[in-house]
CSV table of C-alpha atoms and ligand atoms in Angstrom, one decimal:
chain,number,residue,atom,x,y,z
A,1,MET,CA,0.0,0.0,0.0
A,2,SER,CA,1.5,3.4,-1.0
A,3,GLU,CA,1.9,5.9,1.8
A,4,ASN,CA,-1.0,8.1,0.7
A,5,GLU,CA,-3.3,5.4,-0.5
A,6,ASP,CA,-5.7,5.6,2.4
A,7,LYS,CA,-5.2,9.4,3.0
A,8,HIS,CA,-8.5,10.5,1.6
A,9,ASN,CA,-11.9,10.9,3.0
A,10,HIS,CA,-14.1,8.8,0.8
A,11,GLY,CA,-16.4,11.8,0.6
A,12,HIS,CA,-18.9,10.1,2.9
A,13,SER,CA,-19.6,11.8,6.2
A,14,PHE,CA,-22.5,10.9,8.4
A,15,ASN,CA,-25.3,13.4,8.4
A,16,PRO,CA,-26.4,14.0,12.0
A,17,GLU,CA,-30.0,14.5,10.7
A,18,ASN,CA,-30.0,10.8,10.0
A,19,TRP,CA,-29.3,9.9,13.7
A,20,ARG,CA,-32.5,7.9,14.0
A,21,LYS,CA,-31.0,5.2,11.7
A,22,LEU,CA,-28.4,4.6,14.3
A,23,GLU,CA,-31.0,3.9,16.9
A,24,SER,CA,-33.4,1.8,14.8
A,25,ASP,CA,-34.8,-1.6,15.8
A,26,GLU,CA,-33.6,-2.9,12.4
A,27,ARG,CA,-30.0,-1.9,13.2
A,28,ARG,CA,-30.2,-3.4,16.7
A,29,ALA,CA,-31.4,-6.7,15.2
A,30,ARG,CA,-28.4,-6.8,12.8
A,31,MET,CA,-25.8,-5.3,15.1
A,32,ASP,CA,-26.6,-5.9,18.7
A,33,PRO,CA,-24.2,-3.5,20.5
A,34,ALA,CA,-24.1,-5.8,23.6
A,35,LYS,CA,-22.2,-8.4,21.5
A,36,LEU,CA,-19.3,-6.2,20.8
A,37,ILE,CA,-19.2,-4.7,24.3
A,38,GLN,CA,-19.4,-8.2,25.9
A,39,ALA,CA,-16.5,-9.3,23.7
A,40,MET,CA,-14.3,-6.5,25.2
A,41,ALA,CA,-14.6,-8.0,28.7
A,42,LEU,CA,-14.1,-4.6,30.2
A,43,ALA,CA,-12.5,-4.4,33.7
A,44,PRO,CA,-14.7,-2.5,36.2
A,45,ASP,CA,-11.9,0.1,36.8
A,46,SER,CA,-11.0,0.5,33.1
A,47,THR,CA,-11.1,3.8,31.1
A,48,VAL,CA,-12.7,3.4,27.7
A,49,ILE,CA,-12.8,5.8,24.8
A,50,ASP,CA,-15.4,5.6,22.0
A,51,ILE,CA,-14.4,7.7,19.0
A,52,GLY,CA,-17.3,8.8,16.9
A,53,VAL,CA,-19.6,8.0,19.8
A,54,GLY,CA,-22.7,9.4,17.9
A,55,THR,CA,-25.9,8.8,19.8
A,56,GLY,CA,-24.2,6.5,22.2
A,57,PHE,CA,-25.7,3.3,20.7
A,58,PHE,CA,-22.6,1.3,22.0
A,59,ALA,CA,-21.8,3.7,24.8
A,60,VAL,CA,-24.9,2.9,26.9
A,61,GLU,CA,-23.9,-0.8,26.9
A,62,ALA,CA,-20.2,0.0,27.8
A,63,ALA,CA,-20.5,2.8,30.4
A,64,PRO,CA,-22.1,0.6,33.2
A,65,LEU,CA,-19.3,-1.9,32.8
A,66,CYS,CA,-16.2,0.3,33.1
A,67,GLY,CA,-14.8,2.9,35.5
A,68,LYS,CA,-14.7,5.9,33.2
A,69,PHE,CA,-16.2,6.3,29.7
A,70,ILE,CA,-15.1,9.0,27.3
A,71,GLY,CA,-17.1,9.6,24.1
A,72,VAL,CA,-15.6,11.8,21.4
A,73,ASP,CA,-17.4,13.2,18.4
A,74,HIS,CA,-16.8,16.1,16.0
A,75,SER,CA,-20.6,16.7,15.8
A,76,PRO,CA,-22.0,18.8,18.6
A,77,ARG,CA,-25.5,17.7,17.4
A,78,MET,CA,-24.7,14.0,17.9
A,79,LEU,CA,-23.3,14.7,21.4
A,80,GLU,CA,-26.5,16.7,22.2
A,81,ILE,CA,-28.7,13.7,21.1
A,82,PHE,CA,-26.7,11.4,23.3
A,83,ARG,CA,-26.9,13.8,26.3
A,84,SER,CA,-30.7,13.9,25.8
A,85,LYS,CA,-31.1,10.2,26.1
A,86,GLU,CA,-32.7,9.1,29.4
A,87,ALA,CA,-30.0,6.5,30.0
A,88,PHE,CA,-27.4,9.2,29.9
A,89,THR,CA,-28.7,10.8,33.0
A,90,THR,CA,-28.2,7.6,35.0
A,91,PHE,CA,-24.4,7.5,34.2
A,92,GLY,CA,-22.0,9.2,36.6
A,93,ASN,CA,-18.9,8.1,34.7
A,94,VAL,CA,-19.5,9.4,31.2
A,95,GLU,CA,-17.6,12.4,29.7
A,96,LEU,CA,-18.5,13.6,26.2
A,97,LEU,CA,-15.9,15.6,24.4
A,98,GLU,CA,-16.3,17.5,21.1
A,99,GLY,CA,-13.2,16.7,19.0
A,100,LYS,CA,-11.7,15.1,16.0
A,101,ALA,CA,-10.6,11.5,15.5
A,102,GLU,CA,-7.3,12.8,14.1
A,103,SER,CA,-6.6,15.1,17.1
A,104,LEU,CA,-8.2,13.4,20.1
A,105,PRO,CA,-8.9,15.8,23.0
A,106,VAL,CA,-7.5,13.4,25.7
A,107,ASP,CA,-4.2,13.1,27.5
A,108,ASP,CA,-1.6,10.5,26.6
A,109,GLY,CA,-1.9,7.0,27.9
A,110,VAL,CA,-5.3,7.4,29.6
A,111,ALA,CA,-7.2,4.5,28.0
A,112,ASP,CA,-7.3,0.8,28.6
A,113,VAL,CA,-9.6,0.4,25.6
A,114,VAL,CA,-10.4,2.5,22.6
A,115,PHE,CA,-13.1,1.5,20.2
A,116,HIS,CA,-14.9,2.9,17.2
A,117,VAL,CA,-17.8,1.7,15.1
A,118,ASN,CA,-18.7,2.8,11.6
A,119,LEU,CA,-16.2,5.5,11.7
A,120,PHE,CA,-13.2,4.1,9.9
A,121,HIS,CA,-14.5,4.8,6.4
A,122,GLU,CA,-15.2,8.4,7.4
A,123,VAL,CA,-11.7,9.2,8.7
A,124,ALA,CA,-9.7,11.6,6.4
A,125,ASP,CA,-6.2,10.6,7.6
A,126,MET,CA,-5.9,7.2,9.1
A,127,GLU,CA,-2.2,7.4,9.9
A,128,LYS,CA,-2.8,10.4,12.1
A,129,PHE,CA,-5.9,8.7,13.5
A,130,HIS,CA,-3.9,5.6,14.5
A,131,GLN,CA,-1.1,7.7,16.0
A,132,GLN,CA,-3.8,9.4,18.1
A,133,ILE,CA,-5.3,6.1,19.2
A,134,ARG,CA,-1.9,4.7,20.2
A,135,ARG,CA,-1.1,8.0,22.0
A,136,ALA,CA,-4.4,7.7,24.0
A,137,LEU,CA,-3.9,4.1,24.9
A,138,LYS,CA,-1.9,2.9,27.9
A,139,PRO,CA,1.0,0.6,26.9
A,140,GLY,CA,-0.6,-2.7,25.9
A,141,GLY,CA,-4.0,-1.1,25.7
A,142,ARG,CA,-6.5,-2.6,23.3
A,143,LEU,CA,-8.3,-1.2,20.2
A,144,TYR,CA,-11.6,-2.6,18.9
A,145,MET,CA,-12.9,-1.4,15.6
A,146,ALA,CA,-15.9,-2.3,13.5
A,147,ASP,CA,-16.9,-1.1,10.1
A,148,TRP,CA,-19.1,-2.1,7.1
A,149,LYS,CA,-18.0,-5.0,5.0
A,150,ALA,CA,-17.4,-4.2,1.4
A,151,ILE,CA,-20.3,-6.4,0.3
A,152,PRO,CA,-23.9,-5.6,-0.6
A,153,THR,CA,-25.9,-4.9,2.6
A,154,GLU,CA,-29.2,-3.3,3.5
A,155,GLY,CA,-28.4,0.3,4.3
A,156,GLY,CA,-24.9,1.6,5.1
A,157,PRO,CA,-22.6,3.7,3.0
A,158,PRO,CA,-22.2,3.3,-0.8
A,159,ALA,CA,-20.0,0.5,-1.9
A,160,ASP,CA,-17.2,2.8,-3.1
A,161,HIS,CA,-17.0,4.5,0.3
A,162,ARG,CA,-16.3,1.3,2.2
A,163,ILE,CA,-13.0,-0.1,3.2
A,164,SER,CA,-12.6,-3.8,2.8
A,165,GLU,CA,-11.7,-6.1,5.7
A,166,GLN,CA,-8.4,-7.0,4.0
A,167,LYS,CA,-7.5,-3.4,3.5
A,168,ALA,CA,-8.4,-2.5,7.1
A,169,LEU,CA,-6.2,-5.3,8.3
A,170,GLY,CA,-3.3,-4.0,6.2
A,171,ILE,CA,-3.7,-0.5,7.6
A,172,LEU,CA,-3.8,-1.7,11.2
A,173,GLN,CA,-0.6,-3.7,10.6
A,174,ARG,CA,1.1,-0.8,8.8
A,175,ASP,CA,0.3,1.6,11.6
A,176,GLY,CA,2.0,-0.6,14.3
A,177,PHE,CA,-0.9,-2.5,15.9
A,178,THR,CA,0.0,-6.1,16.9
A,179,ASN,CA,-1.9,-9.2,18.1
A,180,ILE,CA,-4.6,-8.4,15.6
A,181,GLY,CA,-7.6,-10.7,16.0
A,182,LYS,CA,-10.8,-11.0,14.0
A,183,LEU,CA,-14.1,-11.2,15.9
A,184,ASP,CA,-16.9,-12.8,14.0
A,185,LEU,CA,-19.8,-10.9,15.6
A,186,TYR,CA,-21.9,-9.4,12.8
A,187,GLU,CA,-23.1,-10.3,9.3
A,188,ASP,CA,-22.6,-6.9,7.7
A,189,HIS,CA,-19.6,-5.7,9.7
A,190,TYR,CA,-16.0,-6.9,10.3
A,191,VAL,CA,-14.6,-6.4,13.8
A,192,PHE,CA,-10.9,-6.4,14.7
A,193,SER,CA,-9.2,-6.2,18.1
A,194,ALA,CA,-5.5,-5.2,18.4
A,195,ILE,CA,-2.9,-4.2,20.9
A,196,SER,CA,-1.1,-0.9,20.7
A,197,GLY,CA,2.2,-2.5,20.0
B,201,SAM,C1,-22.0,6.4,11.4
B,201,SAM,S1,-21.9,7.3,12.9
B,201,SAM,C2,-21.6,6.0,14.0
B,201,SAM,C3,-21.9,6.4,15.5
B,201,SAM,C4,-21.6,5.3,16.5
B,201,SAM,N1,-20.3,4.9,16.5
B,201,SAM,C5,-22.5,4.1,16.2
B,201,SAM,O1,-22.0,3.1,15.7
B,201,SAM,O2,-23.7,4.2,16.6
B,201,SAM,C6,-20.3,8.1,12.8
B,201,SAM,C7,-20.0,9.1,13.9
B,201,SAM,O3,-18.7,9.5,13.8
B,201,SAM,C8,-18.6,10.9,13.9
B,201,SAM,N2,-17.4,11.3,13.1
B,201,SAM,C9,-17.2,11.2,11.8
B,201,SAM,N3,-16.0,11.6,11.5
B,201,SAM,C10,-15.4,12.0,12.6
B,201,SAM,C11,-14.1,12.5,12.9
B,201,SAM,N4,-13.2,12.7,12.0
B,201,SAM,N5,-13.8,12.9,14.2
B,201,SAM,C12,-14.8,12.7,15.2
B,201,SAM,N6,-16.0,12.2,14.9
B,201,SAM,C13,-16.3,11.8,13.7
B,201,SAM,C14,-19.9,11.4,13.3
B,201,SAM,O4,-20.3,12.7,13.7
B,201,SAM,C15,-20.9,10.3,13.8
B,201,SAM,O5,-21.4,10.6,15.0
């Protein structure tokens, strides 16, 4: 892969006005958020960062299981929708930060786990993004990432905006992640776990 091959935003950026799609029953049936969060086996005292937290579809499952939960999103509208959720008011350990995936608004080495879902294909500069994730993780911290498979699916981004599983794996390897494992959790999405090597 050439140095700049993945350095482009595929032109697809999630429109916050479509937020209801993220919370739909159809989505939940195909992508149960509890499956991914259970697979993470979060320690009760762990600090977890969700990049591109959106409406908190995965966050509401993860926050009760960890010590501190940090949600980052560049869209104030998405953060507002998450804040207005009833579940949000029950959490005392959630911090929501407006910020970019490529310049995370967190200190170095704060996170035991970083995860992101359906964000990868929207990121403009993956090398920078991965540097930021590795900076935010504690040594040996874990990354979990999930994104749309490059196959025909109901809903999701157009085919030419998707990043194939094979390409995603290559980018993770190139950017210094190790112990990369594939989790077979969803029909329409690939999921990788990795260590910040
Ligand atoms: C498709 S939504 C997924 C939301 C959530 N992860 C989920 O699966 O329900 C993508 C989210 O990432 C946010 N996002 C996209 N690009 C971003 C970037 N470069 N930095 C921070 N957030 C970003 C969008 O505002 C949106 O909330």
